[in-house]
């Protein structure tokens, strides 16, 4: 069974937060390595543009390349605005959106970085294995810190269970 976020449905900020929490807990309950990936400097100006690159370019390409393998790829991503935007009381230097990804996969971090590098021009990438972290369940709170700014375009997930 595969869990996929429903498109074109209106969701309140609380429904979005609940959906992100649910996706996060489903991913972290799996038995493969879990990575936290942050990608900044994507060159994307809007959540829609970044969501398109993540879904249609990055994850679809990985799924296509590993289609006939035993590799696992479950993901949840949240797209955020710069901190100054979410604080609301400062003029931002840049409105470039960035993303945080929680990824349950058997694909190596080196291969993941390669795919990210080929999807975006000169991105800043931080990949961390959070599989054995005791505080990984607190990470979901970090993902929803901009809950007042989240819309249906700000996140997506695909989880095969």
N, CA and C atoms as an extended XYZ file, in Angstrom:
483
Properties=species:S:1:pos:R:3:atomname:S:1:resname:S:1:resid:I:1 pbc="F F F"
N         0.841       -1.175        0.000 N   UNK     1
C         0.000        0.000        0.000 CA  UNK     1
C         0.888        1.240        0.000 C   UNK     1
N         0.499        2.237       -0.772 N   UNK     2
C         1.260        3.471       -0.843 CA  UNK     2
C         0.392        4.634       -0.372 C   UNK     2
N         0.927        5.407        0.552 N   UNK     3
C         0.246        6.607        1.026 CA  UNK     3
C         0.730        7.784        0.198 C   UNK     3
N        -0.200        8.494       -0.413 N   UNK     4
C         0.128        9.670       -1.215 CA  UNK     4
C        -0.768       10.809       -0.750 C   UNK     4
N        -0.207       11.998       -0.639 N   UNK     5
C        -0.996       13.157       -0.235 CA  UNK     5
C        -2.061       13.444       -1.284 C   UNK     5
N        -3.270       13.697       -0.821 N   UNK     6
C        -4.362       14.017       -1.739 CA  UNK     6
C        -4.181       15.437       -2.254 C   UNK     6
N        -4.325       15.595       -3.564 N   UNK     7
C        -4.165       16.900       -4.188 CA  UNK     7
C        -5.511       17.609       -4.270 C   UNK     7
N        -5.446       18.911       -4.417 N   UNK     8
C        -6.625       19.750       -4.660 CA  UNK     8
C        -7.697       19.625       -3.590 C   UNK     8
N        -7.290       19.451       -2.355 N   UNK     9
C        -8.243       19.467       -1.254 CA  UNK     9
C        -7.879       20.608       -0.328 C   UNK     9
N        -8.891       21.318        0.146 N   UNK    10
C        -8.634       22.414        1.074 CA  UNK    10
C        -8.306       21.844        2.441 C   UNK    10
N        -7.240       22.350        3.021 N   UNK    11
C        -6.847       21.921        4.353 CA  UNK    11
C        -6.535       23.145        5.197 C   UNK    11
N        -6.986       23.108        6.417 N   UNK    12
C        -6.661       24.165        7.365 CA  UNK    12
C        -5.214       23.975        7.809 C   UNK    12
N        -4.595       25.003        8.388 N   UNK    13
C        -3.225       24.822        8.898 CA  UNK    13
C        -3.105       23.640        9.875 C   UNK    13
N        -4.111       23.429       10.711 N   UNK    14
C        -4.051       22.313       11.660 CA  UNK    14
C        -4.126       20.973       10.932 C   UNK    14
N        -4.928       20.877        9.890 N   UNK    15
C        -5.009       19.644        9.107 CA  UNK    15
C        -3.676       19.359        8.421 C   UNK    15
N        -2.998       20.410        7.953 N   UNK    16
C        -1.691       20.254        7.317 CA  UNK    16
C        -0.672       19.767        8.336 C   UNK    16
N        -0.672       20.366        9.513 N   UNK    17
C         0.241       19.946       10.587 CA  UNK    17
C        -0.004       18.481       10.929 C   UNK    17
N        -1.260       18.089       11.058 N   UNK    18
C        -1.590       16.692       11.377 CA  UNK    18
C        -1.127       15.757       10.265 C   UNK    18
N        -1.296       16.181        9.019 N   UNK    19
C        -0.871       15.381        7.873 CA  UNK    19
C         0.648       15.194        7.860 C   UNK    19
N         1.389       16.260        8.138 N   UNK    20
C         2.856       16.187        8.188 CA  UNK    20
C         3.298       15.275        9.325 C   UNK    20
N         2.680       15.423       10.489 N   UNK    21
C         3.014       14.545       11.627 CA  UNK    21
C         2.756       13.074       11.272 C   UNK    21
N         1.625       12.801       10.654 N   UNK    22
C         1.277       11.436       10.277 CA  UNK    22
C         2.314       10.864        9.303 C   UNK    22
N         2.636       11.625        8.254 N   UNK    23
C         3.630       11.178        7.283 CA  UNK    23
C         4.982       10.936        7.926 C   UNK    23
N         5.392       11.845        8.798 N   UNK    24
C         6.677       11.721        9.487 CA  UNK    24
C         6.718       10.435       10.318 C   UNK    24
N         5.673       10.185       11.079 N   UNK    25
C         5.674        9.004       11.945 CA  UNK    25
C         5.602        7.712       11.137 C   UNK    25
N         4.945        7.729        9.998 N   UNK    26
C         4.927        6.538        9.146 CA  UNK    26
C         6.323        6.268        8.581 C   UNK    26
N         7.019        7.313        8.169 N   UNK    27
C         8.371        7.141        7.616 CA  UNK    27
C         9.337        6.671        8.689 C   UNK    27
N         9.295        7.299        9.858 N   UNK    28
C        10.266        6.954       10.904 CA  UNK    28
C         9.966        5.605       11.551 C   UNK    28
N         8.822        5.022       11.257 N   UNK    29
C         8.523        3.700       11.814 CA  UNK    29
C         9.031        2.566       10.927 C   UNK    29
N         9.621        2.910        9.782 N   UNK    30
C        10.148        1.901        8.864 CA  UNK    30
C        11.518        1.411        9.359 C   UNK    30
N        12.030        0.366        8.724 N   UNK    31
C        13.258       -0.275        9.205 CA  UNK    31
C        14.522        0.086        8.443 C   UNK    31
N        14.458        1.001        7.502 N   UNK    32
C        15.634        1.376        6.723 CA  UNK    32
C        16.222        2.679        7.257 C   UNK    32
N        17.408        3.052        6.790 N   UNK    33
C        17.998        4.319        7.229 CA  UNK    33
C        17.075        5.502        6.934 C   UNK    33
N        17.094        6.465        7.843 N   UNK    34
C        16.283        7.670        7.711 CA  UNK    34
C        17.220        8.865        7.683 C   UNK    34
N        17.069        9.682        6.650 N   UNK    35
C        17.931       10.845        6.469 CA  UNK    35
C        17.118       12.127        6.576 C   UNK    35
N        17.750       13.103        7.161 N   UNK    36
C        17.236       14.463        7.148 CA  UNK    36
C        18.069       15.206        6.116 C   UNK    36
N        17.397       15.790        5.136 N   UNK    37
C        18.099       16.509        4.077 CA  UNK    37
C        17.554       17.925        4.021 C   UNK    37
N        18.445       18.882        4.037 N   UNK    38
C        18.062       20.279        3.862 CA  UNK    38
C        18.722       20.771        2.586 C   UNK    38
N        17.918       21.371        1.713 N   UNK    39
C        18.433       21.904        0.456 CA  UNK    39
C        18.088       23.391        0.405 C   UNK    39
N        19.113       24.215        0.342 N   UNK    40
C        18.934       25.654        0.175 CA  UNK    40
C        19.611       26.071       -1.124 C   UNK    40
N        19.456       27.314       -1.491 N   UNK    41
C        20.035       27.846       -2.720 CA  UNK    41
C        19.553       27.038       -3.935 C   UNK    41
N        18.240       26.796       -3.980 N   UNK    42
C        17.663       26.003       -5.068 CA  UNK    42
C        17.416       26.837       -6.321 C   UNK    42
N        17.368       28.142       -6.159 N   UNK    43
C        17.042       29.016       -7.277 CA  UNK    43
C        15.547       29.166       -7.481 C   UNK    43
N        14.754       28.475       -6.687 N   UNK    44
C        13.292       28.542       -6.797 CA  UNK    44
C        12.762       29.705       -5.959 C   UNK    44
N        11.826       30.427       -6.510 N   UNK    45
C        11.256       31.593       -5.828 CA  UNK    45
C         9.922       31.298       -5.159 C   UNK    45
N         9.214       30.255       -5.618 N   UNK    46
C         7.887       29.968       -5.072 CA  UNK    46
C         7.813       28.525       -4.587 C   UNK    46
N         6.841       28.279       -3.720 N   UNK    47
C         6.645       26.915       -3.233 CA  UNK    47
C         6.223       25.990       -4.371 C   UNK    47
N         5.412       26.512       -5.292 N   UNK    48
C         4.957       25.694       -6.413 CA  UNK    48
C         6.123       25.249       -7.288 C   UNK    48
N         7.045       26.174       -7.554 N   UNK    49
C         8.206       25.851       -8.382 CA  UNK    49
C         9.095       24.811       -7.704 C   UNK    49
N         9.367       24.988       -6.422 N   UNK    50
C        10.218       24.042       -5.708 CA  UNK    50
C         9.530       22.683       -5.579 C   UNK    50
N         8.231       22.672       -5.312 N   UNK    51
C         7.495       21.413       -5.227 CA  UNK    51
C         7.559       20.659       -6.560 C   UNK    51
N         7.444       21.391       -7.674 N   UNK    52
C         7.551       20.773       -8.996 CA  UNK    52
C         8.920       20.118       -9.175 C   UNK    52
N         9.997       20.843       -8.831 N   UNK    53
C        11.345       20.281       -8.981 CA  UNK    53
C        11.546       19.062       -8.094 C   UNK    53
N        11.047       19.124       -6.866 N   UNK    54
C        11.224       18.001       -5.951 CA  UNK    54
C        10.441       16.779       -6.411 C   UNK    54
N         9.170       16.981       -6.738 N   UNK    55
C         8.314       15.851       -7.097 CA  UNK    55
C         8.603       15.338       -8.501 C   UNK    55
N         8.554       16.231       -9.474 N   UNK    56
C         8.631       15.810      -10.872 CA  UNK    56
C        10.039       15.609      -11.394 C   UNK    56
N        11.004       16.215      -10.808 N   UNK    57
C        12.381       16.057      -11.281 CA  UNK    57
C        13.174       15.114      -10.366 C   UNK    57
N        13.284       15.462       -9.095 N   UNK    58
C        14.147       14.696       -8.183 CA  UNK    58
C        13.573       13.307       -7.883 C   UNK    58
N        12.422       13.244       -7.237 N   UNK    59
C        11.906       11.950       -6.793 CA  UNK    59
C        11.433       11.075       -7.948 C   UNK    59
N        10.844       11.661       -8.971 N   UNK    60
C        10.447       10.847      -10.123 CA  UNK    60
C        11.657       10.244      -10.832 C   UNK    60
N        12.762       11.004      -10.910 N   UNK    61
C        13.973       10.476      -11.548 CA  UNK    61
C        14.572        9.335      -10.727 C   UNK    61
N        14.633        9.520       -9.411 N   UNK    62
C        15.161        8.451       -8.554 CA  UNK    62
C        14.282        7.205       -8.677 C   UNK    62
N        12.962        7.394       -8.601 N   UNK    63
C        12.050        6.249       -8.730 CA  UNK    63
C        12.209        5.554      -10.067 C   UNK    63
N        12.370        6.329      -11.127 N   UNK    64
C        12.550        5.755      -12.473 CA  UNK    64
C        13.841        4.941      -12.543 C   UNK    64
N        14.933        5.496      -12.020 N   UNK    65
C        16.232        4.813      -12.079 CA  UNK    65
C        16.278        3.545      -11.231 C   UNK    65
N        15.530        3.524      -10.138 N   UNK    66
C        15.566        2.377       -9.235 CA  UNK    66
C        14.295        1.526       -9.329 C   UNK    66
N        13.542        1.719      -10.386 N   UNK    67
C        12.260        1.043      -10.548 CA  UNK    67
C        12.373       -0.472      -10.440 C   UNK    67
N        13.370       -1.057      -11.041 N   UNK    68
C        13.503       -2.517      -11.064 CA  UNK    68
C        14.512       -3.027      -10.044 C   UNK    68
N        14.680       -2.291       -8.971 N   UNK    69
C        15.616       -2.711       -7.927 CA  UNK    69
C        14.851       -2.914       -6.621 C   UNK    69
N        15.575       -3.329       -5.619 N   UNK    70
C        14.979       -3.510       -4.301 CA  UNK    70
C        15.177       -2.289       -3.413 C   UNK    70
N        15.683       -1.215       -3.989 N   UNK    71
C        15.908        0.004       -3.208 CA  UNK    71
C        14.585        0.587       -2.740 C   UNK    71
N        14.606        1.167       -1.580 N   UNK    72
C        13.426        1.748       -0.947 CA  UNK    72
C        13.538        3.266       -1.005 C   UNK    72
N        12.412        3.958       -1.201 N   UNK    73
C        12.417        5.419       -1.217 CA  UNK    73
C        11.069        5.933       -0.740 C   UNK    73
N        11.006        6.328        0.514 N   UNK    74
C         9.827        6.974        1.080 CA  UNK    74
C        10.236        8.381        1.482 C   UNK    74
N         9.406        9.360        1.151 N   UNK    75
C         9.811       10.730        1.447 CA  UNK    75
C         8.665       11.586        1.961 C   UNK    75
N         9.062       12.586        2.695 N   UNK    76
C         8.196       13.671        3.140 CA  UNK    76
C         9.032       14.925        2.999 C   UNK    76
N         8.500       15.930        2.321 N   UNK    77
C         9.223       17.194        2.286 CA  UNK    77
C         8.320       18.335        2.686 C   UNK    77
N         8.938       19.325        3.304 N   UNK    78
C         8.265       20.551        3.704 CA  UNK    78
C         9.063       21.702        3.118 C   UNK    78
N         8.369       22.600        2.447 N   UNK    79
C         9.013       23.763        1.840 CA  UNK    79
C         8.796       24.955        2.763 C   UNK    79
N         9.878       25.664        3.047 N   UNK    80
C         9.812       26.802        3.965 CA  UNK    80
C        10.280       28.080        3.307 C   UNK    80
N         9.832       29.172        3.908 N   UNK    81
C        10.306       30.497        3.544 CA  UNK    81
C        11.495       30.840        4.422 C   UNK    81
N        12.293       31.848        4.043 N   UNK    82
C        13.385       32.270        4.921 CA  UNK    82
C        12.853       32.656        6.305 C   UNK    82
N        13.678       32.498        7.310 N   UNK    83
C        13.284       32.779        8.691 CA  UNK    83
C        12.720       34.184        8.845 C   UNK    83
N        13.313       35.153        8.170 N   UNK    84
C        12.831       36.528        8.294 CA  UNK    84
C        11.394       36.673        7.803 C   UNK    84
N        11.010       35.885        6.831 N   UNK    85
C         9.631       35.928        6.328 CA  UNK    85
C         8.688       35.380        7.386 C   UNK    85
N         9.064       34.252        7.996 N   UNK    86
C         8.177       33.632        8.978 CA  UNK    86
C         8.073       34.468       10.255 C   UNK    86
N         9.115       35.249       10.566 N   UNK    87
C         9.050       36.118       11.742 CA  UNK    87
C         8.084       37.274       11.495 C   UNK    87
N         7.968       37.686       10.257 N   UNK    88
C         6.979       38.672        9.887 CA  UNK    88
C         7.300       40.111       10.200 C   UNK    88
N         8.380       40.365       10.883 N   UNK    89
C         8.670       41.746       11.265 CA  UNK    89
C         9.983       42.275       10.697 C   UNK    89
N        10.526       41.552        9.741 N   UNK    90
C        11.775       41.988        9.132 CA  UNK    90
C        11.657       41.882        7.620 C   UNK    90
N        12.375       42.721        6.927 N   UNK    91
C        12.410       42.642        5.476 CA  UNK    91
C        13.440       41.585        5.093 C   UNK    91
N        13.014       40.581        4.331 N   UNK    92
C        13.951       39.496        3.994 CA  UNK    92
C        14.976       39.927        2.957 C   UNK    92
N        16.173       39.360        3.072 N   UNK    93
C        17.220       39.574        2.076 CA  UNK    93
C        16.848       38.855        0.781 C   UNK    93
N        16.161       37.738        0.928 N   UNK    94
C        15.821       36.896       -0.206 CA  UNK    94
C        14.507       36.187        0.107 C   UNK    94
N        13.712       35.945       -0.890 N   UNK    95
C        12.474       35.180       -0.700 CA  UNK    95
C        12.610       33.777       -1.262 C   UNK    95
N        13.828       33.345       -1.534 N   UNK    96
C        14.041       32.003       -2.058 CA  UNK    96
C        13.576       30.980       -1.027 C   UNK    96
N        12.735       30.075       -1.472 N   UNK    97
C        12.241       29.019       -0.589 CA  UNK    97
C        13.287       27.912       -0.507 C   UNK    97
N        13.229       27.137        0.561 N   UNK    98
C        14.124       25.996        0.724 CA  UNK    98
C        13.305       24.821        1.248 C   UNK    98
N        13.914       23.665        1.327 N   UNK    99
C        13.158       22.484        1.734 CA  UNK    99
C        13.901       21.641        2.762 C   UNK    99
N        13.104       20.985        3.573 N   UNK   100
C        13.583       19.963        4.501 CA  UNK   100
C        12.903       18.665        4.074 C   UNK   100
N        13.694       17.620        3.958 N   UNK   101
C        13.183       16.336        3.496 CA  UNK   101
C        13.502       15.282        4.550 C   UNK   101
N        12.530       14.448        4.834 N   UNK   102
C        12.756       13.261        5.646 CA  UNK   102
C        12.629       12.099        4.676 C   UNK   102
N        13.692       11.316        4.597 N   UNK   103
C        13.775       10.292        3.565 CA  UNK   103
C        14.146        8.958        4.193 C   UNK   103
N        13.318        7.974        3.964 N   UNK   104
C        13.624        6.613        4.392 CA  UNK   104
C        14.037        5.867        3.134 C   UNK   104
N        15.304        5.456        3.084 N   UNK   105
C        15.803        4.865        1.851 CA  UNK   105
C        16.992        3.957        2.105 C   UNK   105
N        17.203        3.059        1.159 N   UNK   106
C        18.395        2.217        1.166 CA  UNK   106
C        19.423        2.755        0.173 C   UNK   106
N        19.106        3.853       -0.485 N   UNK   107
C        20.030        4.486       -1.433 CA  UNK   107
C        21.081        5.253       -0.639 C   UNK   107
N        22.326        5.200       -1.067 N   UNK   108
C        23.410        5.831       -0.311 CA  UNK   108
C        23.305        7.356       -0.336 C   UNK   108
N        23.795        8.018        0.700 N   UNK   109
C        23.789        9.487        0.716 CA  UNK   109
C        24.550       10.088       -0.463 C   UNK   109
N        25.602        9.428       -0.921 N   UNK   110
C        26.361        9.927       -2.067 CA  UNK   110
C        25.502        9.942       -3.330 C   UNK   110
N        24.731        8.900       -3.528 N   UNK   111
C        23.842        8.861       -4.691 CA  UNK   111
C        22.722        9.899       -4.560 C   UNK   111
N        22.205       10.065       -3.363 N   UNK   112
C        21.173       11.081       -3.143 CA  UNK   112
C        21.708       12.470       -3.469 C   UNK   112
N        22.920       12.748       -3.008 N   UNK   113
C        23.529       14.053       -3.283 CA  UNK   113
C        23.717       14.254       -4.789 C   UNK   113
N        24.112       13.214       -5.493 N   UNK   114
C        24.261       13.300       -6.947 CA  UNK   114
C        22.930       13.711       -7.590 C   UNK   114
N        21.852       13.056       -7.198 N   UNK   115
C        20.547       13.384       -7.775 CA  UNK   115
C        20.144       14.825       -7.462 C   UNK   115
N        20.408       15.269       -6.262 N   UNK   116
C        20.073       16.651       -5.880 CA  UNK   116
C        20.900       17.637       -6.704 C   UNK   116
N        22.199       17.344       -6.856 N   UNK   117
C        23.082       18.224       -7.634 CA  UNK   117
C        22.632       18.318       -9.094 C   UNK   117
N        22.108       17.234       -9.648 N   UNK   118
C        21.681       17.273      -11.047 CA  UNK   118
C        20.287       17.887      -11.211 C   UNK   118
N        19.531       17.987      -10.132 N   UNK   119
C        18.199       18.595      -10.189 CA  UNK   119
C        18.264       20.111      -10.073 C   UNK   119
N        19.159       20.613       -9.220 N   UNK   120
C        19.276       22.050       -8.957 CA  UNK   120
C        20.653       22.552       -9.371 C   UNK   120
N        20.733       23.840       -9.695 N   UNK   121
C        22.022       24.452      -10.023 CA  UNK   121
C        22.673       24.975       -8.745 C   UNK   121
N        23.804       24.425       -8.381 N   UNK   122
C        24.592       24.857       -7.221 CA  UNK   122
C        23.822       24.907       -5.901 C   UNK   122
N        23.121       23.847       -5.541 N   UNK   123
C        22.397       23.875       -4.267 CA  UNK   123
C        23.341       23.682       -3.086 C   UNK   123
N        22.908       24.156       -1.925 N   UNK   124
C        23.589       23.824       -0.678 CA  UNK   124
C        22.821       22.645       -0.098 C   UNK   124
N        23.554       21.578        0.209 N   UNK   125
C        22.923       20.334        0.647 CA  UNK   125
C        23.506       19.910        1.987 C   UNK   125
N        22.618       19.573        2.905 N   UNK   126
C        23.054       19.000        4.178 CA  UNK   126
C        22.270       17.702        4.379 C   UNK   126
N        22.994       16.581        4.436 N   UNK   127
C        22.375       15.273        4.640 CA  UNK   127
C        22.861       14.717        5.973 C   UNK   127
N        21.916       14.311        6.804 N   UNK   128
C        22.263       13.755        8.107 CA  UNK   128
C        21.465       12.473        8.328 C   UNK   128
N        22.147       11.426        8.749 N   UNK   129
C        21.483       10.171        9.092 CA  UNK   129
C        20.886       10.342       10.487 C   UNK   129
N        19.562       10.301       10.581 N   UNK   130
C        18.908       10.482       11.880 CA  UNK   130
C        18.304        9.177       12.404 C   UNK   130
N        18.677        8.070       11.783 N   UNK   131
C        18.102        6.773       12.131 CA  UNK   131
C        18.224        6.470       13.615 C   UNK   131
N        19.394        6.697       14.174 N   UNK   132
C        19.646        6.304       15.559 CA  UNK   132
C        19.538        7.458       16.559 C   UNK   132
N        19.113        8.616       16.096 N   UNK   133
C        18.969        9.743       17.009 CA  UNK   133
C        17.797        9.524       17.955 C   UNK   133
N        18.035        9.775       19.231 N   UNK   134
C        16.966        9.635       20.221 CA  UNK   134
C        15.917       10.738       20.089 C   UNK   134
N        16.312       11.880       19.552 N   UNK   135
C        15.406       13.028       19.475 CA  UNK   135
C        14.770       13.197       18.093 C   UNK   135
N        14.823       12.164       17.260 N   UNK   136
C        14.291       12.331       15.904 CA  UNK   136
C        12.794       12.621       15.894 C   UNK   136
N        12.074       12.173       16.910 N   UNK   137
C        10.645       12.477       16.962 CA  UNK   137
C        10.389       13.960       17.239 C   UNK   137
N        11.359       14.651       17.771 N   UNK   138
C        11.237       16.101       17.956 CA  UNK   138
C        11.458       16.846       16.645 C   UNK   138
N        12.047       16.173       15.678 N   UNK   139
C        12.331       16.797       14.389 CA  UNK   139
C        11.054       17.222       13.675 C   UNK   139
N         9.976       16.496       13.896 N   UNK   140
C         8.709       16.870       13.264 CA  UNK   140
C         8.270       18.259       13.722 C   UNK   140
N         8.571       18.628       14.949 N   UNK   141
C         8.239       19.980       15.427 CA  UNK   141
C         9.025       21.035       14.663 C   UNK   141
N        10.250       20.704       14.293 N   UNK   142
C        11.062       21.602       13.477 CA  UNK   142
C        10.440       21.763       12.087 C   UNK   142
N         9.910       20.679       11.540 N   UNK   143
C         9.320       20.722       10.208 CA  UNK   143
C         8.061       21.589       10.148 C   UNK   143
N         7.358       21.694       11.251 N   UNK   144
C         6.105       22.448       11.244 CA  UNK   144
C         6.219       23.799       11.942 C   UNK   144
N         7.436       24.274       12.118 N   UNK   145
C         7.621       25.539       12.838 CA  UNK   145
C         6.981       26.727       12.133 C   UNK   145
N         6.793       26.655       10.825 N   UNK   146
C         6.141       27.737       10.087 CA  UNK   146
C         4.680       27.392        9.805 C   UNK   146
N         4.039       26.755       10.783 N   UNK   147
C         2.689       26.227       10.567 CA  UNK   147
C         1.683       27.280       10.126 C   UNK   147
N         1.880       28.521       10.503 N   UNK   148
C         0.948       29.570       10.090 CA  UNK   148
C         1.107       29.940        8.619 C   UNK   148
N         2.215       29.563        8.005 N   UNK   149
C         2.461       29.872        6.596 CA  UNK   149
C         2.247       28.676        5.677 C   UNK   149
N         2.005       27.501        6.250 N   UNK   150
C         1.890       26.287        5.446 CA  UNK   150
C         0.579       26.251        4.661 C   UNK   150
N         0.707       25.857        3.397 N   UNK   151
C        -0.460       25.604        2.547 CA  UNK   151
C        -0.297       24.204        1.967 C   UNK   151
N        -1.250       23.782        1.201 N   UNK   152
C        -1.184       22.459        0.578 CA  UNK   152
C        -0.003       22.341       -0.388 C   UNK   152
N         0.516       23.482       -0.874 N   UNK   153
C         1.662       23.470       -1.785 CA  UNK   153
C         2.998       23.324       -1.059 C   UNK   153
N         3.011       23.488        0.252 N   UNK   154
C         4.260       23.513        1.002 CA  UNK   154
C         4.789       22.140        1.411 C   UNK   154
N         4.070       21.073        1.102 N   UNK   155
C         4.567       19.771        1.532 CA  UNK   155
C         4.019       18.689        0.618 C   UNK   155
N         4.674       17.538        0.684 N   UNK   156
C         4.217       16.382       -0.065 CA  UNK   156
C         4.862       15.143        0.538 C   UNK   156
N         4.271       13.994        0.315 N   UNK   157
C         4.874       12.745        0.760 CA  UNK   157
C         4.413       11.592       -0.109 C   UNK   157
N         5.227       10.564       -0.122 N   UNK   158
C         4.902        9.294       -0.759 CA  UNK   158
C         5.553        8.214        0.092 C   UNK   158
N         4.717        7.349        0.636 N   UNK   159
C         5.198        6.346        1.576 CA  UNK   159
C         4.622        4.987        1.204 C   UNK   159
N         5.476        4.046        0.870 N   UNK   160
C         5.042        2.676        0.604 CA  UNK   160
C         5.231        1.870        1.868 C   UNK   160
N         4.152        1.290        2.333 N   UNK   161
C         4.225        0.521        3.583 CA  UNK   161
C         3.783       -0.912        3.354 C   UNK   161
